Amino acid sequence: QVQLVESGGGLVQAGGSLRLSCVASGRSFGITAMGWYRQAPGQQRERVATLSSGGTTNYADSVKGRFTISGDFAKNTAYLQMDSLKPEDTAVYYCNAFIVMNATTYHREGQGTQVTVSS
């Protein structure tokens, strides 16, 4: 069983920064991609940023130039550096990963971490 645990959320003023971390734990698995999604109250879940094992990154238009995804899949970790935060970035942020075990790919998601940006 592979689990994802996020950390680093909190309350920050507009214009501030936060860094989210995600660690995958378990036995005998590899990671092909990791990403961050978010969901604000009453809104649909939104893809924020993704990172492939080959180093390819993708960002939602709303965060381009402000957020940076990085990771070390050998250490089963991913990060989301969030700068120039805006109140509309307030949401629960979820770490996602595509896990490979015994030649089968699985999707995993963490419990989420709250990010609140005050104006």
PDB file of C-alpha atoms in Angstrom:
ATOM      1  CA  GLN A   1       0.000   0.000   0.000  1.00  0.00           C
ATOM      2  CA  VAL A   2       1.439   3.359  -1.038  1.00  0.00           C
ATOM      3  CA  GLN A   3       0.380   6.472   0.817  1.00  0.00           C
ATOM      4  CA  LEU A   4       0.948  10.145   0.070  1.00  0.00           C
ATOM      5  CA  VAL A   5       1.344  12.681   2.850  1.00  0.00           C
ATOM      6  CA  GLU A   6       1.275  16.410   2.230  1.00  0.00           C
ATOM      7  CA  SER A   7       2.624  19.150   4.468  1.00  0.00           C
ATOM      8  CA  GLY A   8       3.377  22.850   4.348  1.00  0.00           C
ATOM      9  CA  GLY A   9      -0.072  24.385   4.102  1.00  0.00           C
ATOM     10  CA  GLY A  10      -1.173  27.274   6.269  1.00  0.00           C
ATOM     11  CA  LEU A  11      -2.343  30.857   6.425  1.00  0.00           C
ATOM     12  CA  VAL A  12      -0.445  33.538   4.542  1.00  0.00           C
ATOM     13  CA  GLN A  13      -1.105  37.092   3.464  1.00  0.00           C
ATOM     14  CA  ALA A  14      -1.583  37.976  -0.174  1.00  0.00           C
ATOM     15  CA  GLY A  15       1.770  38.344  -1.886  1.00  0.00           C
ATOM     16  CA  GLY A  16       3.388  35.820   0.407  1.00  0.00           C
ATOM     17  CA  SER A  17       4.845  32.390  -0.249  1.00  0.00           C
ATOM     18  CA  LEU A  18       4.328  28.812   0.874  1.00  0.00           C
ATOM     19  CA  ARG A  19       6.071  25.578  -0.017  1.00  0.00           C
ATOM     20  CA  LEU A  20       4.080  22.358  -0.063  1.00  0.00           C
ATOM     21  CA  SER A  21       5.772  18.986   0.277  1.00  0.00           C
ATOM     22  CA  CYS A  22       4.531  15.516  -0.596  1.00  0.00           C
ATOM     23  CA  VAL A  23       6.141  12.230   0.367  1.00  0.00           C
ATOM     24  CA  ALA A  24       5.079   8.825  -0.915  1.00  0.00           C
ATOM     25  CA  SER A  25       5.696   5.863   1.359  1.00  0.00           C
ATOM     26  CA  GLY A  26       5.301   2.157   0.879  1.00  0.00           C
ATOM     27  CA  ARG A  27       7.205  -0.856  -0.415  1.00  0.00           C
ATOM     28  CA  SER A  28       8.619  -1.684  -3.839  1.00  0.00           C
ATOM     29  CA  PHE A  29       7.150   0.950  -6.074  1.00  0.00           C
ATOM     30  CA  GLY A  30       8.192   3.497  -8.648  1.00  0.00           C
ATOM     31  CA  ILE A  31       6.700   6.827  -9.618  1.00  0.00           C
ATOM     32  CA  THR A  32       6.013   7.966 -13.155  1.00  0.00           C
ATOM     33  CA  ALA A  33       4.395  11.306 -12.404  1.00  0.00           C
ATOM     34  CA  MET A  34       3.353  13.509  -9.521  1.00  0.00           C
ATOM     35  CA  GLY A  35       1.147  16.535  -9.391  1.00  0.00           C
ATOM     36  CA  TRP A  36      -0.826  18.961  -7.320  1.00  0.00           C
ATOM     37  CA  TYR A  37      -4.547  19.593  -7.559  1.00  0.00           C
ATOM     38  CA  ARG A  38      -6.685  21.973  -5.545  1.00  0.00           C
ATOM     39  CA  GLN A  39     -10.304  22.410  -4.636  1.00  0.00           C
ATOM     40  CA  ALA A  40     -11.919  25.508  -3.214  1.00  0.00           C
ATOM     41  CA  PRO A  41     -15.306  25.366  -1.474  1.00  0.00           C
ATOM     42  CA  GLY A  42     -18.118  25.039  -3.979  1.00  0.00           C
ATOM     43  CA  GLN A  43     -15.752  24.684  -6.905  1.00  0.00           C
ATOM     44  CA  GLN A  44     -14.511  21.804  -9.027  1.00  0.00           C
ATOM     45  CA  ARG A  45     -11.127  20.267  -8.410  1.00  0.00           C
ATOM     46  CA  GLU A  46      -8.481  21.974 -10.519  1.00  0.00           C
ATOM     47  CA  ARG A  47      -5.164  20.653 -11.766  1.00  0.00           C
ATOM     48  CA  VAL A  48      -2.454  23.034 -10.571  1.00  0.00           C
ATOM     49  CA  ALA A  49       0.835  21.538 -11.716  1.00  0.00           C
ATOM     50  CA  THR A  50       2.284  18.206 -12.819  1.00  0.00           C
ATOM     51  CA  LEU A  51       5.763  16.747 -13.116  1.00  0.00           C
ATOM     52  CA  SER A  52       6.722  13.662 -15.091  1.00  0.00           C
ATOM     53  CA  SER A  53       9.611  11.325 -14.411  1.00  0.00           C
ATOM     54  CA  GLY A  54      11.256  12.791 -17.508  1.00  0.00           C
ATOM     55  CA  GLY A  55      11.148  16.271 -16.002  1.00  0.00           C
ATOM     56  CA  THR A  56       8.260  17.676 -18.031  1.00  0.00           C
ATOM     57  CA  THR A  57       6.160  20.189 -16.129  1.00  0.00           C
ATOM     58  CA  ASN A  58       2.716  21.587 -16.806  1.00  0.00           C
ATOM     59  CA  TYR A  59       0.902  24.385 -15.031  1.00  0.00           C
ATOM     60  CA  ALA A  60      -2.585  25.778 -14.915  1.00  0.00           C
ATOM     61  CA  ASP A  61      -2.745  29.178 -16.571  1.00  0.00           C
ATOM     62  CA  SER A  62      -3.843  30.699 -13.282  1.00  0.00           C
ATOM     63  CA  VAL A  63      -0.549  29.828 -11.566  1.00  0.00           C
ATOM     64  CA  LYS A  64       2.007  30.123 -14.368  1.00  0.00           C
ATOM     65  CA  GLY A  65       4.895  32.340 -13.351  1.00  0.00           C
ATOM     66  CA  ARG A  66       3.971  32.128  -9.662  1.00  0.00           C
ATOM     67  CA  PHE A  67       4.105  28.417  -8.775  1.00  0.00           C
ATOM     68  CA  THR A  68       6.944  25.960  -9.365  1.00  0.00           C
ATOM     69  CA  ILE A  69       6.676  22.190  -9.112  1.00  0.00           C
ATOM     70  CA  SER A  70       9.767  20.110  -8.423  1.00  0.00           C
ATOM     71  CA  GLY A  71      10.541  16.666  -7.155  1.00  0.00           C
ATOM     72  CA  ASP A  72      12.973  13.841  -6.625  1.00  0.00           C
ATOM     73  CA  PHE A  73      11.280  10.610  -7.595  1.00  0.00           C
ATOM     74  CA  ALA A  74      14.209   8.576  -6.291  1.00  0.00           C
ATOM     75  CA  LYS A  75      13.244   9.955  -2.890  1.00  0.00           C
ATOM     76  CA  ASN A  76       9.503   9.740  -3.626  1.00  0.00           C
ATOM     77  CA  THR A  77       9.008  13.437  -3.030  1.00  0.00           C
ATOM     78  CA  ALA A  78       7.399  16.386  -4.789  1.00  0.00           C
ATOM     79  CA  TYR A  79       7.193  20.037  -3.897  1.00  0.00           C
ATOM     80  CA  LEU A  80       5.099  23.009  -4.885  1.00  0.00           C
ATOM     81  CA  GLN A  81       6.683  26.408  -4.347  1.00  0.00           C
ATOM     82  CA  MET A  82       3.927  29.011  -4.337  1.00  0.00           C
ATOM     83  CA  ASP A  83       4.919  32.664  -4.629  1.00  0.00           C
ATOM     84  CA  SER A  84       2.907  35.866  -5.063  1.00  0.00           C
ATOM     85  CA  LEU A  85      -0.079  34.132  -3.524  1.00  0.00           C
ATOM     86  CA  LYS A  86      -3.545  35.548  -4.118  1.00  0.00           C
ATOM     87  CA  PRO A  87      -6.765  35.109  -2.137  1.00  0.00           C
ATOM     88  CA  GLU A  88      -8.131  33.067  -5.048  1.00  0.00           C
ATOM     89  CA  ASP A  89      -5.394  30.501  -4.407  1.00  0.00           C
ATOM     90  CA  THR A  90      -7.208  29.561  -1.195  1.00  0.00           C
ATOM     91  CA  ALA A  91      -8.108  25.872  -1.414  1.00  0.00           C
ATOM     92  CA  VAL A  92      -7.283  22.403  -0.181  1.00  0.00           C
ATOM     93  CA  TYR A  93      -4.255  21.209  -2.103  1.00  0.00           C
ATOM     94  CA  TYR A  94      -3.943  17.513  -2.910  1.00  0.00           C
ATOM     95  CA  CYS A  95      -0.821  15.657  -3.933  1.00  0.00           C
ATOM     96  CA  ASN A  96      -1.340  13.028  -6.649  1.00  0.00           C
ATOM     97  CA  ALA A  97       0.973  10.350  -7.950  1.00  0.00           C
ATOM     98  CA  PHE A  98       0.991   7.595 -10.535  1.00  0.00           C
ATOM     99  CA  ILE A  99       2.609   4.613  -8.854  1.00  0.00           C
ATOM    100  CA  VAL A 100       3.991   1.523 -10.591  1.00  0.00           C
ATOM    101  CA  MET A 101       3.957  -1.745  -8.674  1.00  0.00           C
ATOM    102  CA  ASN A 102       4.471  -5.155 -10.287  1.00  0.00           C
ATOM    103  CA  ALA A 103       4.179  -3.596 -13.767  1.00  0.00           C
ATOM    104  CA  THR A 104       0.777  -2.116 -12.965  1.00  0.00           C
ATOM    105  CA  THR A 105       0.099   1.606 -12.653  1.00  0.00           C
ATOM    106  CA  TYR A 106      -2.035   2.946  -9.843  1.00  0.00           C
ATOM    107  CA  HIS A 107      -3.225   6.413  -8.955  1.00  0.00           C
ATOM    108  CA  ARG A 108      -2.858   7.692  -5.406  1.00  0.00           C
ATOM    109  CA  GLU A 109      -3.951  10.921  -3.745  1.00  0.00           C
ATOM    110  CA  GLY A 110      -3.096  12.379  -0.366  1.00  0.00           C
ATOM    111  CA  GLN A 111      -5.467  13.694   2.260  1.00  0.00           C
ATOM    112  CA  GLY A 112      -4.872  17.309   1.324  1.00  0.00           C
ATOM    113  CA  THR A 113      -3.450  20.351   3.038  1.00  0.00           C
ATOM    114  CA  GLN A 114      -5.293  23.633   3.505  1.00  0.00           C
ATOM    115  CA  VAL A 115      -3.873  26.819   2.022  1.00  0.00           C
ATOM    116  CA  THR A 116      -5.544  30.062   3.018  1.00  0.00           C
ATOM    117  CA  VAL A 117      -4.496  33.406   1.559  1.00  0.00           C
ATOM    118  CA  SER A 118      -5.831  36.501   3.278  1.00  0.00           C
ATOM    119  CA  SER A 119      -6.307  39.798   1.490  1.00  0.00           C
TER     120      SER A 119
END
